[in-house]
Coordinates of C-alpha atoms in Angstrom, one line a residue:
X85 CA 36.8 14.7 -52.6
X86 CA 33.3 13.3 -52.6
X87 CA 34.6 10.1 -51.1
X88 CA 36.4 12.0 -48.4
X89 CA 33.1 13.8 -47.5
X90 CA 31.2 10.6 -47.3
X91 CA 33.9 9.0 -45.1
X92 CA 33.9 12.0 -42.7
X93 CA 30.1 11.8 -42.5
X94 CA 30.2 8.1 -41.7
X95 CA 32.9 8.7 -39.1
X96 CA 30.8 11.5 -37.4
X97 CA 27.7 9.3 -37.3
X98 CA 29.7 6.5 -35.7
X99 CA 31.0 8.8 -33.0
X100 CA 27.6 10.4 -32.3
X101 CA 25.6 7.2 -32.3
X102 CA 26.7 5.9 -28.9
X103 CA 26.0 9.4 -27.4
X104 CA 22.5 9.5 -28.8
X105 CA 21.8 5.9 -27.7
X106 CA 23.1 6.8 -24.2
X107 CA 20.9 9.9 -24.0
X108 CA 17.9 7.8 -24.9
X109 CA 18.6 4.9 -22.7
X110 CA 16.3 4.5 -19.6
X111 CA 17.8 5.8 -16.4
X112 CA 17.5 3.3 -13.6
X113 CA 16.1 4.4 -10.2
X114 CA 17.4 2.4 -7.2
X115 CA 16.0 2.3 -3.7
X116 CA 17.7 5.6 -2.7
X117 CA 16.4 7.2 -5.9
X118 CA 12.8 6.1 -5.3
X119 CA 12.9 7.3 -1.6
X120 CA 14.3 10.6 -2.8
X121 CA 11.4 11.0 -5.2
X122 CA 8.9 10.4 -2.4
X123 CA 10.8 13.0 -0.4
X124 CA 10.4 15.4 -3.3
X125 CA 6.8 14.6 -3.7
X126 CA 5.9 15.4 -0.1
X127 CA 8.0 18.6 -0.2
X128 CA 6.1 19.7 -3.3
X129 CA 2.8 18.7 -1.7
X130 CA 3.5 20.8 1.4
X131 CA 4.6 23.7 -0.8
X132 CA 1.4 23.2 -2.9
X133 CA 3.6 23.3 -6.0
X134 CA 3.7 20.4 -8.3
X135 CA 6.1 22.2 -10.7
X136 CA 8.9 21.1 -8.3
X137 CA 8.5 17.5 -9.4
X138 CA 10.1 15.6 -12.3
X139 CA 6.7 14.7 -13.9
X140 CA 6.0 13.0 -17.2
X141 CA 3.9 14.9 -19.6
X142 CA 1.0 12.4 -19.1
X143 CA 1.2 11.9 -15.4
X144 CA -1.9 10.5 -13.8
X145 CA -3.1 11.5 -10.3
X146 CA -5.9 10.1 -8.2
X147 CA -7.1 10.7 -4.7
X148 CA -9.4 8.0 -3.1
X149 CA -10.0 6.7 -6.6
X150 CA -11.0 10.0 -8.1
X151 CA -8.9 11.5 -10.9
X152 CA -7.8 15.1 -10.0
X153 CA -5.5 17.7 -11.2
X154 CA -2.3 18.5 -9.4
X155 CA -3.9 21.6 -8.0
X156 CA -6.8 20.0 -6.1
X157 CA -7.4 17.9 -3.0
X158 CA -4.3 17.3 -0.9
X159 CA -2.4 19.9 -3.0
X160 CA -4.4 22.6 -1.3
X161 CA -4.8 21.2 2.2
X162 CA -1.6 19.4 3.4
X163 CA 0.2 21.5 6.0
X164 CA 3.3 19.6 7.0
X165 CA 5.5 16.7 6.1
X166 CA 4.3 13.3 7.3
X167 CA 4.7 12.8 11.1
X168 CA 4.9 9.1 10.4
X169 CA 6.1 7.5 7.1
X170 CA 6.8 3.9 6.2
X171 CA 8.3 3.4 2.7
X172 CA 8.3 0.3 0.5
X173 CA 10.4 0.3 -2.6
X174 CA 10.6 -1.8 -5.7
X175 CA 13.4 -0.7 -8.1
X176 CA 12.7 -3.7 -10.4
X177 CA 9.1 -2.5 -11.0
X178 CA 9.9 1.2 -10.8
X179 CA 7.5 1.9 -7.9
X180 CA 7.6 3.3 -4.4
X181 CA 4.8 3.5 -1.8
X182 CA 4.3 4.7 1.7
X183 CA 1.9 4.5 4.6
X184 CA 1.9 7.5 6.9
X185 CA 0.2 10.3 8.8
X186 CA -0.2 13.7 7.2
X187 CA -1.5 17.0 8.6
X188 CA -4.6 18.2 6.6
X189 CA -6.0 21.4 8.1
X190 CA -6.1 20.6 11.8
X191 CA -6.5 16.8 11.3
X192 CA -3.8 14.1 11.4
X193 CA -5.0 11.8 8.7
X194 CA -3.7 8.4 7.7
X195 CA -2.5 8.2 4.2
X196 CA -1.0 6.0 1.5
X197 CA 0.9 7.2 -1.5
X198 CA 2.1 5.2 -4.5
X199 CA 4.4 6.6 -7.2
X200 CA 5.4 5.0 -10.4
X201 CA 8.7 6.1 -11.9
X202 CA 9.9 5.7 -15.5
X203 CA 13.3 7.2 -16.6
X204 CA 13.4 9.1 -13.3
X205 CA 10.1 10.8 -14.0
X206 CA 6.9 10.3 -12.0
X207 CA 4.2 8.9 -14.3
X208 CA 1.6 7.9 -11.7
X209 CA 0.5 9.3 -8.3
X210 CA -2.1 7.4 -6.3
X211 CA -3.3 8.6 -2.9
X212 CA -5.6 7.0 -0.4
X213 CA -6.4 9.4 2.5
X214 CA -8.5 8.6 5.5
X215 CA -10.5 11.7 6.3
X216 CA -12.3 10.7 9.5
X217 CA -12.3 11.3 13.3
X218 CA -9.0 10.9 15.1
X219 CA -10.5 8.8 17.9
X220 CA -10.3 5.0 17.7
X221 CA -13.5 2.9 18.0
X222 CA -14.4 1.4 21.4
X223 CA -12.3 -1.7 22.1
X224 CA -9.5 -0.6 19.8
X225 CA -6.1 1.0 20.7
X226 CA -4.7 3.7 18.5
X227 CA -1.0 4.1 19.1
X228 CA 0.8 7.4 18.5
X229 CA 2.8 6.2 15.4
X230 CA 6.1 8.1 14.8
X231 CA 8.6 5.3 14.0
X232 CA 8.3 2.3 11.7
X233 CA 8.2 -1.0 13.4
X234 CA 11.8 -2.4 13.2
X235 CA 10.6 -5.7 11.8
X236 CA 9.6 -4.1 8.5
X237 CA 13.2 -2.9 7.8
X238 CA 14.8 -6.3 8.6
X239 CA 16.7 -7.8 5.6
X240 CA 15.6 -11.4 5.1
X241 CA 18.5 -14.0 4.8
X242 CA 19.1 -15.0 1.3
X243 CA 18.7 -18.7 2.1
X244 CA 15.1 -18.3 3.4
X245 CA 14.1 -15.3 1.4
X246 CA 10.8 -15.7 -0.6
X247 CA 10.7 -14.9 -4.3
X248 CA 8.6 -12.1 -5.7
X249 CA 5.9 -14.5 -6.8
X250 CA 5.9 -16.3 -3.4
X251 CA 5.5 -13.0 -1.6
X252 CA 2.6 -12.0 -3.8
X253 CA 1.0 -15.4 -3.3
X254 CA 1.2 -15.1 0.5
X255 CA -0.5 -11.7 0.4
X256 CA -3.2 -13.0 -2.0
X257 CA -3.8 -16.0 0.2
X258 CA -4.7 -13.6 3.0
X259 CA -7.3 -11.8 0.8
X260 CA -8.7 -15.1 -0.4
X261 CA -8.9 -16.4 3.2
X262 CA -11.2 -13.5 4.0
X263 CA -13.6 -13.5 1.1
X264 CA -13.7 -17.2 0.1
X265 CA -12.9 -19.3 3.1
X266 CA -14.2 -19.7 6.7
X267 CA -10.9 -20.4 8.4
X268 CA -7.3 -19.3 8.4
X269 CA -6.1 -22.7 7.3
X270 CA -4.8 -21.6 3.9
X271 CA -3.4 -18.2 4.8
X272 CA 0.3 -18.7 5.8
X273 CA 0.1 -16.9 9.2
X274 CA 3.1 -16.9 11.6
X275 CA 1.9 -17.6 15.2
X276 CA 3.2 -14.1 16.2
X277 CA 1.4 -12.3 13.3
X278 CA 0.1 -8.9 14.2
X279 CA -2.2 -6.6 12.2
X280 CA -2.6 -2.9 12.5
X281 CA -5.2 -0.7 10.7
X282 CA -5.2 3.1 10.7
X283 CA -3.0 3.0 13.8
X284 CA -5.2 0.6 15.8
X285 CA -4.1 -2.9 16.8
X286 CA -6.5 -5.3 15.2
X287 CA -4.9 -8.7 15.9
X288 CA -2.5 -10.0 18.6
X289 CA -2.9 -6.6 20.3
X290 CA -0.2 -6.0 23.0
X291 CA -2.6 -3.7 24.9
X292 CA -4.2 -5.4 27.9
X293 CA -7.3 -3.3 27.5
X294 CA -7.9 -4.4 23.9
X295 CA -11.2 -6.1 23.0
X296 CA -11.5 -9.9 22.9
X297 CA -11.3 -10.1 19.1
X298 CA -8.3 -7.8 18.9
X299 CA -6.4 -10.0 21.4
X300 CA -6.7 -13.0 19.1
X301 CA -3.9 -13.9 16.7
X302 CA -4.3 -13.4 12.9
X303 CA -5.2 -17.1 12.2
X304 CA -7.4 -17.3 15.3
X305 CA -9.5 -14.4 14.1
X306 CA -10.0 -16.0 10.7
X307 CA -11.0 -19.2 12.5
X308 CA -14.0 -17.4 14.1
X309 CA -15.6 -17.1 10.7
X310 CA -16.2 -13.3 11.1
X311 CA -14.8 -12.6 7.7
X312 CA -18.0 -13.9 6.0
X313 CA -19.2 -10.3 6.3
X314 CA -16.6 -9.4 3.6
X315 CA -18.4 -10.6 0.5
X316 CA -15.7 -9.9 -2.0
X317 CA -12.1 -8.6 -2.2
X318 CA -11.6 -7.2 -5.7
X319 CA -9.3 -5.1 -7.8
X320 CA -6.3 -6.7 -6.0
X321 CA -3.0 -5.2 -7.1
X322 CA 0.5 -5.8 -5.9
X323 CA 2.5 -3.0 -7.5
X324 CA 5.4 -2.8 -5.0
X325 CA 7.4 -5.8 -3.8
X326 CA 10.6 -5.7 -1.9
X327 CA 12.0 -9.2 -1.9
X328 CA 15.1 -8.3 0.1
X329 CA 12.9 -7.2 3.1
X330 CA 10.0 -9.6 2.4
X331 CA 7.5 -6.8 1.9
X332 CA 4.4 -6.6 -0.3
X333 CA 2.4 -3.4 -0.8
X334 CA -1.1 -4.3 -1.9
X335 CA -4.2 -2.4 -2.9
X336 CA -7.7 -3.7 -3.0
X337 CA -11.4 -3.1 -2.2
X338 CA -13.3 -5.0 0.6
X339 CA -16.9 -5.2 -0.4
X340 CA -19.6 -5.6 2.2
X341 CA -23.0 -6.4 0.6
X342 CA -24.9 -5.8 3.9
X343 CA -26.9 -9.0 3.1
X344 CA -25.2 -11.2 5.8
X345 CA -27.4 -11.1 8.9
X346 CA -25.5 -13.7 11.0
X347 CA -22.7 -16.2 10.9
X348 CA -21.9 -19.4 12.6
X349 CA -18.9 -19.7 15.0
X350 CA -16.7 -22.8 15.3
X351 CA -18.3 -23.5 18.7
X352 CA -21.8 -23.9 17.1
X353 CA -23.1 -20.6 18.3
X354 CA -24.6 -18.0 15.9
X355 CA -23.3 -14.4 15.9
X356 CA -25.6 -11.7 14.6
X357 CA -24.2 -9.0 12.3
X358 CA -25.1 -5.5 13.4
X359 CA -24.3 -1.8 12.7
X360 CA -22.5 -0.7 9.7
X361 CA -22.1 -4.2 8.3
X362 CA -25.9 -4.5 7.7
X363 CA -25.7 -2.0 4.7
X364 CA -23.7 -2.0 1.5
X365 CA -20.3 -0.2 1.5
X366 CA -16.7 -0.9 0.6
X367 CA -13.3 -0.3 2.2
X368 CA -10.6 1.0 -0.1
X369 CA -7.4 -0.4 1.4
X370 CA -3.6 -0.1 1.1
X371 CA -1.9 -2.9 3.0
X372 CA 1.7 -3.9 3.6
X373 CA 2.6 -7.5 4.4
X374 CA 5.9 -8.6 6.0
X375 CA 6.8 -12.2 5.1
X376 CA 9.4 -14.2 7.1
X377 CA 10.2 -17.8 6.3
X378 CA 7.2 -17.9 4.0
X379 CA 4.8 -16.8 6.8
X380 CA 2.8 -13.6 7.2
X381 CA 4.5 -12.0 10.3
X382 CA 3.4 -8.4 10.4
X383 CA 0.5 -6.5 8.6
X384 CA -0.1 -2.8 8.5
X385 CA -2.9 -1.1 6.6
X386 CA -4.6 2.2 5.8
X387 CA -8.2 2.0 4.8
X388 CA -11.2 4.3 4.2
X389 CA -14.9 3.8 3.6
X390 CA -16.1 4.4 0.0
X391 CA -19.3 3.8 -1.9
X392 CA -20.2 0.1 -2.5
X393 CA -18.6 -1.2 -5.7
X394 CA -16.6 1.9 -6.4
X395 CA -13.8 1.4 -9.0
X396 CA -10.1 2.2 -8.2
X397 CA -9.5 4.7 -11.0
X398 CA -6.7 2.5 -12.2

């Protein structure tokens, strides 16, 4: 009888073991799953109710580098779903990020949100929100963004698709070209490369009224030497990479020491540095790079001014 009891116990354990293992196994979250969680996040944000989200017990939340509770900041002020939203997904790394425009009070503010997902629970929420005037600076063109530029959603041919490491290297070369080099020689720019920041065309602008610098291509701008005013690009992170679409979502800080009073141009003339760039400050930036055939083809960023040398909170 004792042997029968032991046999039955062993049989029961054998039957239950696969079920327990299955219950404990990580649940993968594909592209649709990640986008769905970003949908849920913004619906909860508009409702000012984080209890609607599948959150881990130790979820971490920051807003412009500051750790907050899920009752503060945007959780009190967001009025509507984003009027513009551009998602980048990375199922391999369990992350999704977006660039967009959100209604805060009466303001339409540019924003970036990053979510980290583990076992279909949100473990990290990182927001960068640009709380500033809605008008673009003189010489810049701010477009009414409502739709994602089609090029960002293009699937790259398998034969010419860059690997994850190659995509990250291309984005990193862009940052290094700004803070360590005086030309665009080592940044892999496509001749048609365009750059947009906070809804304003900054390179290869299609607007005939754009300023002279904004009409230049990405490489041509680097070749002017203007980037010497950026004294360091630090805390570089590349948490979201979509190799299928050739996209890299990067986060970093652009430090401006304020100590650069002038810089030499390729034509031998000297350009004085004026205004904001004569005092210390940093830009906190979220930037998406589109890479085609190994070249930086399209760049879109959201950035805001923060205290000089401020840490990321991550």
